[in-house]
């Protein structure tokens, strides 16, 4: 059993309350330049060792002017000066890194308690600074390393899979990431291997006026299983930060991947100053009898554009998407999922729950595309929204294409508000206004966050309660 003290420490690992903002006294090496060939050279520590990556980035750069910023959303994305942001930030050798880890990331507790059920990669700005149990994992047939370690040690794997799911030609943000990605996580699960503990990556942006460009590549071989968690936080600054990422997942025959995300970037102040812009492209491909689950919790960032999608290429493949988007103040989230049914007898489920408080804007976009080859395929989409406040707004935009008359698509949408009557009933039972709203929201979302592993399942109700308390101050 975990005692109360350990549980308290446990709940503080992934998220540090901005009320207790700390300053990091760390010397950093920074690269600030425009999107050009010189920037790519500066980012390439050794062009000859990583020559094929260098060529990949240079070739991506040629397509930069072809793409433009998406203009189909309900809001205008602020202009980003790509010539004036920090593209790379790494820790210098003379920095007191060990002290920082112990004091702010609680590494001592992490090693003694969580290491039994997790393998963790910590990415600080542009580099990986901590990786646990990698040698133990290798003996089990699992490669879990930072991306550039894998480029050095297993270049053939990177050459084979990099960019096969999300191409540099895919969209504006995917192209930018392909030009200047600096770090990320790589996971390879060998054939017949069932990973009974979670692999985790923690992303943290620390530097002022910084842009993080990480890339995650996950391959699950035949008859394998893995659960992967990612968590992210950012420091509080008056100026905004930028996060542009790519996640590629390949699930081979009879493989199964669960991909969990807890996104808690800094969301800016009440006036909209600061906050992180989060533009992420996530996509997986499933082959014969394989399965991919997306489970995500969206709490932070001032602007979020993210649509985890799955290509169901193999017959009998399955994909599930479960999402909670909890916004407040003037946060904006344009999220959803895309499912492409190519193989026969494929199934997909999209379950989304959004909560909009104050002046927030919550947009759900769902795309279900069933091709003529997808014989007897099935999709069910359910979008539920909860609003509180006169100025909050929620929007649902379903988009369906079904080119096979043997396939079935079902969709439901539900929007409601937090009724005063419900609050009155709970307050009559002794709860205050903050606890009453929190209880309604937690009950509304419980069917999704209960799918999270134990480490995160404990944390979500507390995060929701803290966010409501912060709003009602």
CSV table of C-alpha atoms in Angstrom, one decimal:
chain,number,residue,atom,x,y,z
A,1,UNK,CA,0.0,0.0,0.0
A,2,UNK,CA,1.2,3.5,-0.7
A,3,UNK,CA,1.0,5.7,2.4
A,4,UNK,CA,-0.3,9.2,2.4
A,5,UNK,CA,3.1,10.9,2.2
A,6,UNK,CA,4.1,8.8,-0.9
A,7,UNK,CA,0.7,9.4,-2.5
A,8,UNK,CA,1.1,13.2,-2.0
A,9,UNK,CA,4.6,13.0,-3.6
A,10,UNK,CA,3.2,10.8,-6.4
A,11,UNK,CA,0.5,13.4,-7.3
A,12,UNK,CA,3.1,16.1,-7.7
A,13,UNK,CA,5.4,14.4,-10.2
A,14,UNK,CA,3.6,15.2,-13.5
A,15,UNK,CA,2.3,18.6,-12.7
A,16,UNK,CA,3.7,21.5,-10.7
A,17,UNK,CA,1.1,24.1,-9.8
A,18,UNK,CA,1.9,27.5,-11.3
A,19,UNK,CA,1.1,29.1,-8.0
A,20,UNK,CA,4.4,27.8,-6.9
A,21,UNK,CA,6.4,28.8,-9.9
A,22,UNK,CA,10.2,28.1,-9.6
A,23,UNK,CA,13.1,29.6,-11.4
A,24,UNK,CA,15.7,27.2,-13.0
A,25,UNK,CA,19.3,28.3,-12.6
A,26,UNK,CA,20.7,26.4,-15.5
A,27,UNK,CA,23.1,27.5,-18.1
A,28,UNK,CA,21.7,26.8,-21.6
A,29,UNK,CA,23.1,26.7,-25.1
A,30,UNK,CA,20.5,28.3,-27.4
A,31,UNK,CA,20.1,28.5,-31.2
A,32,UNK,CA,17.9,31.3,-32.5
A,33,UNK,CA,17.7,31.6,-36.3
A,34,UNK,CA,15.3,31.6,-39.2
A,35,UNK,CA,14.0,28.5,-41.1
A,36,UNK,CA,16.9,28.0,-43.5
A,37,UNK,CA,19.7,25.7,-44.4
A,38,UNK,CA,22.1,27.3,-41.8
A,39,UNK,CA,19.7,26.5,-39.0
A,40,UNK,CA,19.7,22.8,-40.1
A,41,UNK,CA,23.5,22.8,-40.1
A,42,UNK,CA,23.5,24.3,-36.6
A,43,UNK,CA,21.1,21.7,-35.4
A,44,UNK,CA,23.2,18.9,-36.8
A,45,UNK,CA,26.0,18.2,-34.3
A,46,UNK,CA,27.6,15.7,-36.7
A,47,UNK,CA,26.3,15.8,-40.3
A,48,UNK,CA,28.3,12.7,-41.3
A,49,UNK,CA,27.0,10.6,-38.5
A,50,UNK,CA,23.4,11.7,-39.0
A,51,UNK,CA,23.8,12.3,-42.8
A,52,UNK,CA,20.5,10.7,-43.8
A,53,UNK,CA,18.6,12.8,-41.2
A,54,UNK,CA,20.4,15.9,-42.5
A,55,UNK,CA,19.2,15.0,-46.0
A,56,UNK,CA,15.7,14.3,-44.7
A,57,UNK,CA,15.6,17.8,-43.2
A,58,UNK,CA,17.1,19.5,-46.3
A,59,UNK,CA,14.6,17.8,-48.5
A,60,UNK,CA,11.7,18.9,-46.2
A,61,UNK,CA,12.9,22.5,-46.4
A,62,UNK,CA,12.3,22.5,-50.1
A,63,UNK,CA,8.6,22.1,-49.6
A,64,UNK,CA,8.2,24.8,-46.9
A,65,UNK,CA,6.9,27.5,-49.3
A,66,UNK,CA,4.3,25.1,-50.7
A,67,UNK,CA,2.3,25.0,-47.5
A,68,UNK,CA,0.4,27.8,-45.7
A,69,UNK,CA,-1.1,28.2,-42.2
A,70,UNK,CA,-4.5,26.5,-42.1
A,71,UNK,CA,-7.3,29.1,-42.4
A,72,UNK,CA,-10.4,26.9,-42.0
A,73,UNK,CA,-10.7,27.2,-38.2
A,74,UNK,CA,-13.2,29.3,-36.2
A,75,UNK,CA,-10.4,31.5,-34.9
A,76,UNK,CA,-7.4,33.3,-36.2
A,77,UNK,CA,-4.1,31.8,-35.2
A,78,UNK,CA,-1.7,34.6,-34.0
A,79,UNK,CA,1.1,35.4,-36.3
A,80,UNK,CA,4.3,33.5,-35.3
A,81,UNK,CA,7.6,35.1,-36.1
A,82,UNK,CA,9.7,32.0,-37.1
A,83,UNK,CA,12.8,34.2,-37.5
A,84,UNK,CA,12.8,35.2,-33.8
A,85,UNK,CA,12.2,32.1,-31.7
A,86,UNK,CA,14.6,29.8,-30.0
A,87,UNK,CA,14.7,26.5,-32.0
A,88,UNK,CA,17.2,24.6,-29.9
A,89,UNK,CA,17.9,24.7,-26.1
A,90,UNK,CA,20.3,22.3,-24.4
A,91,UNK,CA,21.9,22.2,-21.0
A,92,UNK,CA,25.6,23.1,-20.8
A,93,UNK,CA,27.9,20.7,-19.0
A,94,UNK,CA,28.7,23.1,-16.1
A,95,UNK,CA,25.1,23.3,-15.1
A,96,UNK,CA,23.9,21.8,-11.9
A,97,UNK,CA,21.5,19.4,-13.6
A,98,UNK,CA,21.5,16.7,-10.9
A,99,UNK,CA,20.3,19.2,-8.3
A,100,UNK,CA,17.6,20.5,-10.6
A,101,UNK,CA,16.3,17.0,-11.2
A,102,UNK,CA,16.2,16.1,-7.5
A,103,UNK,CA,14.5,19.3,-6.4
A,104,UNK,CA,12.0,19.9,-9.2
A,105,UNK,CA,11.3,16.5,-10.9
A,106,UNK,CA,11.4,14.5,-7.7
A,107,UNK,CA,13.8,11.9,-9.2
A,108,UNK,CA,14.6,10.2,-5.9
A,109,UNK,CA,10.9,9.3,-5.4
A,110,UNK,CA,10.6,8.4,-9.0
A,111,UNK,CA,13.4,5.8,-8.8
A,112,UNK,CA,12.1,4.2,-5.7
A,113,UNK,CA,8.4,4.0,-6.3
A,114,UNK,CA,7.5,4.4,-10.0
A,115,UNK,CA,10.3,2.6,-11.6
A,116,UNK,CA,8.6,-0.7,-10.8
A,117,UNK,CA,5.8,0.0,-13.2
A,118,UNK,CA,7.2,2.6,-15.6
A,119,UNK,CA,10.2,3.3,-17.8
A,120,UNK,CA,10.6,7.0,-18.2
A,121,UNK,CA,12.2,9.3,-20.7
A,122,UNK,CA,12.5,13.0,-19.7
A,123,UNK,CA,12.9,15.6,-22.5
A,124,UNK,CA,13.9,19.0,-21.2
A,125,UNK,CA,13.6,21.6,-24.0
A,126,UNK,CA,15.4,20.1,-26.9
A,127,UNK,CA,17.3,17.2,-25.3
A,128,UNK,CA,16.7,14.0,-23.4
A,129,UNK,CA,18.2,14.4,-19.9
A,130,UNK,CA,17.0,11.2,-18.2
A,131,UNK,CA,16.2,7.7,-19.3
A,132,UNK,CA,15.5,4.8,-17.0
A,133,UNK,CA,15.7,1.0,-17.4
A,134,UNK,CA,16.9,1.0,-21.0
A,135,UNK,CA,19.3,-1.9,-20.6
A,136,UNK,CA,16.7,-4.0,-18.8
A,137,UNK,CA,14.2,-3.3,-21.6
A,138,UNK,CA,16.7,-4.3,-24.3
A,139,UNK,CA,16.9,-7.8,-22.7
A,140,UNK,CA,13.2,-8.1,-23.0
A,141,UNK,CA,13.2,-7.2,-26.7
A,142,UNK,CA,12.1,-3.6,-26.3
A,143,UNK,CA,14.0,-0.6,-27.6
A,144,UNK,CA,13.0,2.5,-25.8
A,145,UNK,CA,15.4,5.4,-26.3
A,146,UNK,CA,15.6,9.0,-27.2
A,147,UNK,CA,15.2,9.5,-31.0
A,148,UNK,CA,18.8,10.6,-31.7
A,149,UNK,CA,20.3,7.8,-29.6
A,150,UNK,CA,18.3,5.4,-31.9
A,151,UNK,CA,19.5,7.2,-35.0
A,152,UNK,CA,23.1,6.6,-33.8
A,153,UNK,CA,22.6,3.0,-32.6
A,154,UNK,CA,19.9,1.6,-34.9
A,155,UNK,CA,19.9,3.8,-38.1
A,156,UNK,CA,18.3,1.1,-40.3
A,157,UNK,CA,15.1,1.2,-38.1
A,158,UNK,CA,14.9,5.0,-38.5
A,159,UNK,CA,15.5,4.8,-42.2
A,160,UNK,CA,12.8,2.2,-42.6
A,161,UNK,CA,10.0,3.9,-40.6
A,162,UNK,CA,10.6,7.6,-40.3
A,163,UNK,CA,8.0,9.6,-42.2
A,164,UNK,CA,6.1,6.6,-43.4
A,165,UNK,CA,2.9,7.5,-41.4
A,166,UNK,CA,3.3,11.3,-41.3
A,167,UNK,CA,5.1,12.7,-44.3
A,168,UNK,CA,6.9,16.0,-44.5
A,169,UNK,CA,4.4,16.7,-47.3
A,170,UNK,CA,1.4,16.2,-44.9
A,171,UNK,CA,0.6,19.7,-43.6
A,172,UNK,CA,2.2,23.0,-42.7
A,173,UNK,CA,3.1,22.1,-39.1
A,174,UNK,CA,4.3,18.5,-40.1
A,175,UNK,CA,6.6,20.1,-42.6
A,176,UNK,CA,8.1,22.5,-40.1
A,177,UNK,CA,8.7,19.7,-37.6
A,178,UNK,CA,10.4,17.6,-40.3
A,179,UNK,CA,12.8,20.4,-41.0
A,180,UNK,CA,14.0,21.1,-37.5
A,181,UNK,CA,13.0,18.3,-35.1
A,182,UNK,CA,15.7,18.0,-32.5
A,183,UNK,CA,14.6,15.2,-30.1
A,184,UNK,CA,11.9,12.8,-29.3
A,185,UNK,CA,11.2,9.2,-28.2
A,186,UNK,CA,11.5,6.0,-30.1
A,187,UNK,CA,9.9,2.7,-29.1
A,188,UNK,CA,10.2,-0.7,-30.8
A,189,UNK,CA,8.5,-3.8,-29.4
A,190,UNK,CA,9.8,-7.0,-30.8
A,191,UNK,CA,7.6,-9.8,-32.1
A,192,UNK,CA,5.5,-11.7,-29.4
A,193,UNK,CA,6.6,-9.3,-26.7
A,194,UNK,CA,3.9,-8.2,-24.2
A,195,UNK,CA,5.2,-5.1,-22.3
A,196,UNK,CA,3.4,-5.4,-18.9
A,197,UNK,CA,4.5,-2.0,-17.7
A,198,UNK,CA,4.1,1.5,-19.1
A,199,UNK,CA,6.6,3.3,-21.1
A,200,UNK,CA,6.5,7.1,-20.4
A,201,UNK,CA,7.9,10.3,-21.8
A,202,UNK,CA,7.7,13.6,-20.0
A,203,UNK,CA,8.1,16.8,-22.1
A,204,UNK,CA,9.0,20.1,-20.4
A,205,UNK,CA,9.6,23.5,-22.0
A,206,UNK,CA,11.8,25.7,-19.9
A,207,UNK,CA,13.3,28.5,-21.9
A,208,UNK,CA,11.7,31.8,-22.6
A,209,UNK,CA,10.4,32.4,-26.2
A,210,UNK,CA,11.1,28.7,-26.9
A,211,UNK,CA,9.7,26.3,-29.6
A,212,UNK,CA,9.8,22.6,-29.0
A,213,UNK,CA,9.9,20.3,-32.0
A,214,UNK,CA,9.9,16.7,-30.9
A,215,UNK,CA,9.1,13.6,-32.8
A,216,UNK,CA,7.8,10.3,-31.5
A,217,UNK,CA,8.0,7.0,-33.4
A,218,UNK,CA,6.4,3.8,-32.0
A,219,UNK,CA,6.5,0.4,-33.7
A,220,UNK,CA,4.6,-2.6,-32.3
A,221,UNK,CA,5.6,-5.8,-34.1
A,222,UNK,CA,3.4,-8.8,-34.6
A,223,UNK,CA,1.5,-10.2,-31.6
A,224,UNK,CA,3.0,-7.5,-29.3
A,225,UNK,CA,1.5,-5.1,-26.8
A,226,UNK,CA,2.6,-1.8,-25.2
A,227,UNK,CA,1.1,1.0,-23.2
A,228,UNK,CA,2.7,4.4,-23.7
A,229,UNK,CA,2.2,7.5,-21.7
A,230,UNK,CA,3.2,11.1,-22.4
A,231,UNK,CA,2.9,14.1,-20.1
A,232,UNK,CA,3.9,17.7,-20.7
A,233,UNK,CA,4.2,20.9,-18.8
A,234,UNK,CA,5.6,24.4,-19.5
A,235,UNK,CA,6.9,27.3,-17.4
A,236,UNK,CA,4.9,30.5,-17.0
A,237,UNK,CA,6.0,33.4,-19.1
A,238,UNK,CA,4.3,36.6,-20.4
A,239,UNK,CA,5.3,35.7,-23.9
A,240,UNK,CA,3.9,32.6,-25.6
A,241,UNK,CA,5.8,29.4,-26.3
A,242,UNK,CA,5.4,27.0,-29.2
A,243,UNK,CA,5.1,23.3,-29.5
A,244,UNK,CA,5.0,21.5,-32.9
A,245,UNK,CA,5.2,17.7,-32.7
A,246,UNK,CA,4.7,14.6,-34.7
A,247,UNK,CA,3.7,11.2,-33.4
A,248,UNK,CA,3.9,8.2,-35.7
A,249,UNK,CA,2.5,4.8,-34.6
A,250,UNK,CA,2.8,1.5,-36.6
A,251,UNK,CA,0.8,-1.5,-35.3
A,252,UNK,CA,1.6,-4.7,-37.2
A,253,UNK,CA,-0.5,-7.8,-37.4
A,254,UNK,CA,-2.2,-8.8,-34.1
A,255,UNK,CA,-0.4,-5.9,-32.3
A,256,UNK,CA,-2.0,-3.7,-29.7
A,257,UNK,CA,-1.0,-0.2,-28.6
A,258,UNK,CA,-2.5,2.1,-26.0
A,259,UNK,CA,-1.4,5.7,-26.3
A,260,UNK,CA,-2.1,7.9,-23.3
A,261,UNK,CA,-1.7,11.7,-23.3
A,262,UNK,CA,-2.0,14.1,-20.3
A,263,UNK,CA,-1.5,17.6,-21.8
A,264,UNK,CA,-1.1,20.3,-19.2
A,265,UNK,CA,0.9,23.0,-20.8
A,266,UNK,CA,0.7,26.5,-19.4
A,267,UNK,CA,-2.6,28.0,-20.5
A,268,UNK,CA,-1.9,31.7,-20.1
A,269,UNK,CA,-3.4,34.3,-17.7
A,270,UNK,CA,-6.9,35.5,-17.5
A,271,UNK,CA,-6.3,38.2,-20.2
A,272,UNK,CA,-4.8,35.7,-22.7
A,273,UNK,CA,-1.2,36.7,-22.2
A,274,UNK,CA,1.4,34.0,-22.5
A,275,UNK,CA,0.4,30.4,-22.8
A,276,UNK,CA,1.7,27.7,-25.2
A,277,UNK,CA,0.5,27.2,-28.8
A,278,UNK,CA,0.2,23.4,-29.3
A,279,UNK,CA,0.1,22.2,-32.9
A,280,UNK,CA,0.5,18.4,-33.0
A,281,UNK,CA,0.1,15.8,-35.8
A,282,UNK,CA,-0.6,12.3,-34.5
A,283,UNK,CA,-1.3,9.3,-36.7
A,284,UNK,CA,-1.2,5.6,-36.5
A,285,UNK,CA,-1.6,2.8,-39.0
A,286,UNK,CA,-3.1,-0.6,-38.1
A,287,UNK,CA,-2.6,-3.8,-40.0
A,288,UNK,CA,-4.3,-7.2,-39.9
A,289,UNK,CA,-6.2,-7.8,-36.6
A,290,UNK,CA,-4.3,-5.0,-34.8
A,291,UNK,CA,-5.7,-2.4,-32.4
A,292,UNK,CA,-4.8,1.2,-31.5
A,293,UNK,CA,-6.3,3.2,-28.6
A,294,UNK,CA,-5.9,6.9,-28.2
A,295,UNK,CA,-6.8,8.2,-24.7
A,296,UNK,CA,-6.1,11.9,-24.1
A,297,UNK,CA,-6.8,14.6,-21.5
A,298,UNK,CA,-6.5,18.2,-22.7
A,299,UNK,CA,-6.1,20.7,-19.9
A,300,UNK,CA,-3.5,23.3,-20.8
A,301,UNK,CA,-2.1,25.5,-23.6
A,302,UNK,CA,-3.8,28.7,-24.8
A,303,UNK,CA,-4.4,27.3,-28.3
A,304,UNK,CA,-4.5,23.6,-29.3
A,305,UNK,CA,-4.8,22.0,-32.8
A,306,UNK,CA,-4.6,18.3,-32.6
A,307,UNK,CA,-6.5,15.4,-34.3
A,308,UNK,CA,-5.1,12.0,-33.5
A,309,UNK,CA,-6.0,9.8,-36.4
A,310,UNK,CA,-5.8,6.1,-37.4
A,311,UNK,CA,-5.6,4.4,-40.8
A,312,UNK,CA,-7.3,1.0,-40.5
A,313,UNK,CA,-5.5,-0.7,-43.4
A,314,UNK,CA,-5.7,-4.3,-42.4
A,315,UNK,CA,-8.8,-6.4,-42.2
A,316,UNK,CA,-10.4,-6.7,-38.7
A,317,UNK,CA,-8.3,-3.9,-37.3
A,318,UNK,CA,-9.8,-1.6,-34.6
A,319,UNK,CA,-9.2,1.9,-33.3
A,320,UNK,CA,-10.7,3.7,-30.3
A,321,UNK,CA,-10.4,7.4,-29.5
A,322,UNK,CA,-11.3,8.7,-26.1
A,323,UNK,CA,-10.8,12.4,-25.3
A,324,UNK,CA,-11.5,14.9,-22.5
A,325,UNK,CA,-11.0,18.6,-23.3
A,326,UNK,CA,-11.4,20.8,-20.2
A,327,UNK,CA,-11.0,24.5,-21.0
A,328,UNK,CA,-11.4,27.7,-19.0
A,329,UNK,CA,-10.6,31.5,-19.3
A,330,UNK,CA,-10.0,32.2,-23.0
A,331,UNK,CA,-8.5,28.9,-24.0
A,332,UNK,CA,-9.2,27.6,-27.5
A,333,UNK,CA,-9.1,23.9,-28.5
A,334,UNK,CA,-9.7,22.7,-32.0
A,335,UNK,CA,-9.4,18.9,-31.6
A,336,UNK,CA,-11.0,15.7,-32.7
A,337,UNK,CA,-10.1,12.5,-34.5
A,338,UNK,CA,-9.9,11.1,-38.0
A,339,UNK,CA,-10.5,7.4,-38.9
A,340,UNK,CA,-9.8,6.0,-42.3
A,341,UNK,CA,-11.4,2.6,-42.9
A,342,UNK,CA,-9.6,0.7,-45.7
A,343,UNK,CA,-9.7,-2.9,-44.7
A,344,UNK,CA,-12.8,-5.0,-44.4
A,345,UNK,CA,-14.5,-5.7,-41.0
A,346,UNK,CA,-12.8,-2.8,-39.4
A,347,UNK,CA,-14.2,-1.0,-36.4
A,348,UNK,CA,-13.7,2.4,-34.8
A,349,UNK,CA,-15.1,4.3,-31.8
A,350,UNK,CA,-14.8,8.0,-31.2
A,351,UNK,CA,-15.9,9.2,-27.8
A,352,UNK,CA,-15.3,12.8,-26.9
A,353,UNK,CA,-16.2,14.9,-23.9
A,354,UNK,CA,-15.6,18.6,-23.7
A,355,UNK,CA,-16.1,21.1,-20.9
A,356,UNK,CA,-16.1,24.8,-21.6
A,357,UNK,CA,-16.0,27.4,-18.8
A,358,UNK,CA,-15.9,31.2,-18.8
A,359,UNK,CA,-14.9,32.5,-22.3
A,360,UNK,CA,-13.3,29.3,-23.7
A,361,UNK,CA,-13.9,27.9,-27.1
A,362,UNK,CA,-14.1,24.1,-27.6
A,363,UNK,CA,-14.3,22.7,-31.2
A,364,UNK,CA,-14.6,19.0,-32.0
A,365,UNK,CA,-14.0,17.8,-35.6
A,366,UNK,CA,-14.6,14.2,-36.4
A,367,UNK,CA,-13.8,12.7,-39.8
A,368,UNK,CA,-14.9,9.1,-40.6
A,369,UNK,CA,-13.9,8.0,-44.1
A,370,UNK,CA,-15.0,4.5,-45.3
A,371,UNK,CA,-13.5,3.5,-48.6
A,372,UNK,CA,-15.1,1.1,-51.1
A,373,UNK,CA,-12.8,-1.7,-49.9
A,374,UNK,CA,-14.0,-1.5,-46.3
A,375,UNK,CA,-16.6,-4.2,-46.5
A,376,UNK,CA,-18.9,-4.5,-43.4
A,377,UNK,CA,-17.0,-1.9,-41.4
A,378,UNK,CA,-18.4,0.0,-38.5
A,379,UNK,CA,-18.0,3.4,-36.7
A,380,UNK,CA,-19.7,4.9,-33.7
A,381,UNK,CA,-19.1,8.5,-32.8
A,382,UNK,CA,-20.4,10.2,-29.6
A,383,UNK,CA,-19.6,13.8,-28.8
A,384,UNK,CA,-20.8,15.2,-25.4
A,385,UNK,CA,-20.3,18.8,-24.3
A,386,UNK,CA,-20.8,20.6,-21.0
A,387,UNK,CA,-20.8,24.4,-20.8
A,388,UNK,CA,-20.8,26.8,-17.8
A,389,UNK,CA,-21.0,30.6,-18.1
A,390,UNK,CA,-22.7,33.0,-20.5
A,391,UNK,CA,-19.6,33.4,-22.8
A,392,UNK,CA,-18.4,29.8,-23.2
A,393,UNK,CA,-18.9,28.2,-26.6
A,394,UNK,CA,-18.7,24.6,-27.9
A,395,UNK,CA,-19.0,23.5,-31.5
A,396,UNK,CA,-19.3,20.0,-33.0
A,397,UNK,CA,-18.4,19.4,-36.7
A,398,UNK,CA,-18.9,15.8,-37.9
A,399,UNK,CA,-17.7,14.9,-41.4
A,400,UNK,CA,-18.7,11.5,-42.8
A,401,UNK,CA,-17.8,9.8,-46.1
A,402,UNK,CA,-19.1,6.3,-46.6
A,403,UNK,CA,-18.4,4.6,-50.0
A,404,UNK,CA,-19.5,1.1,-49.0
A,405,UNK,CA,-23.2,0.3,-48.6
A,406,UNK,CA,-22.4,-2.7,-46.3
A,407,UNK,CA,-20.8,-0.4,-43.7
A,408,UNK,CA,-22.5,1.4,-40.9
A,409,UNK,CA,-21.8,4.8,-39.3
A,410,UNK,CA,-23.6,6.0,-36.1
A,411,UNK,CA,-23.2,9.4,-34.6
A,412,UNK,CA,-24.6,11.1,-31.5
A,413,UNK,CA,-24.0,14.6,-30.2
A,414,UNK,CA,-25.2,16.0,-26.9
A,415,UNK,CA,-24.7,19.5,-25.4
A,416,UNK,CA,-25.9,20.6,-21.9
A,417,UNK,CA,-25.0,23.2,-19.3
A,418,UNK,CA,-24.3,22.9,-15.6
A,419,UNK,CA,-27.8,23.6,-14.2
A,420,UNK,CA,-28.3,25.9,-11.3
A,421,UNK,CA,-30.7,23.3,-9.9
A,422,UNK,CA,-28.0,20.6,-9.7
A,423,UNK,CA,-25.6,23.0,-8.0
A,424,UNK,CA,-28.3,24.0,-5.5
A,425,UNK,CA,-29.0,20.3,-4.7
A,426,UNK,CA,-25.4,19.5,-4.1
A,427,UNK,CA,-24.9,22.7,-2.0
A,428,UNK,CA,-27.9,21.7,0.1
A,429,UNK,CA,-25.9,18.5,1.0
A,430,UNK,CA,-23.0,20.6,2.4
A,431,UNK,CA,-20.8,21.1,-0.6
A,432,UNK,CA,-19.5,24.5,-1.6
A,433,UNK,CA,-19.9,25.9,-5.1
A,434,UNK,CA,-16.4,24.8,-6.2
A,435,UNK,CA,-16.8,21.2,-5.0
A,436,UNK,CA,-20.2,21.0,-6.6
A,437,UNK,CA,-19.0,22.0,-10.0
A,438,UNK,CA,-16.0,19.7,-9.7
A,439,UNK,CA,-18.2,16.8,-8.8
A,440,UNK,CA,-20.4,17.3,-11.8
A,441,UNK,CA,-17.5,17.6,-14.1
A,442,UNK,CA,-15.7,14.5,-12.7
A,443,UNK,CA,-18.9,12.5,-13.0
A,444,UNK,CA,-19.3,13.7,-16.6
A,445,UNK,CA,-15.8,12.5,-17.6
A,446,UNK,CA,-15.4,9.5,-15.4
A,447,UNK,CA,-16.1,6.9,-18.1
A,448,UNK,CA,-13.0,8.1,-20.0
A,449,UNK,CA,-10.4,8.9,-17.4
A,450,UNK,CA,-11.1,5.6,-15.7
A,451,UNK,CA,-9.5,4.0,-18.8
A,452,UNK,CA,-6.2,5.7,-17.8
A,453,UNK,CA,-3.6,3.7,-15.8
A,454,UNK,CA,-3.5,4.0,-12.1
A,455,UNK,CA,-0.7,6.6,-12.1
A,456,UNK,CA,-2.9,9.1,-14.0
A,457,UNK,CA,-6.3,7.9,-12.8
A,458,UNK,CA,-5.6,9.2,-9.3
A,459,UNK,CA,-4.4,12.6,-10.6
A,460,UNK,CA,-7.2,13.6,-13.0
A,461,UNK,CA,-10.0,14.4,-10.4
A,462,UNK,CA,-7.5,16.4,-8.4
A,463,UNK,CA,-6.4,18.4,-11.5
A,464,UNK,CA,-10.0,19.1,-12.4
A,465,UNK,CA,-10.8,20.3,-8.8
A,466,UNK,CA,-7.7,22.6,-8.8
A,467,UNK,CA,-8.7,24.1,-12.1
A,468,UNK,CA,-12.2,24.8,-10.9
A,469,UNK,CA,-10.9,26.4,-7.8
A,470,UNK,CA,-8.6,28.6,-9.8
A,471,UNK,CA,-11.5,29.7,-12.0
A,472,UNK,CA,-13.7,30.7,-9.1
A,473,UNK,CA,-11.1,32.8,-7.2
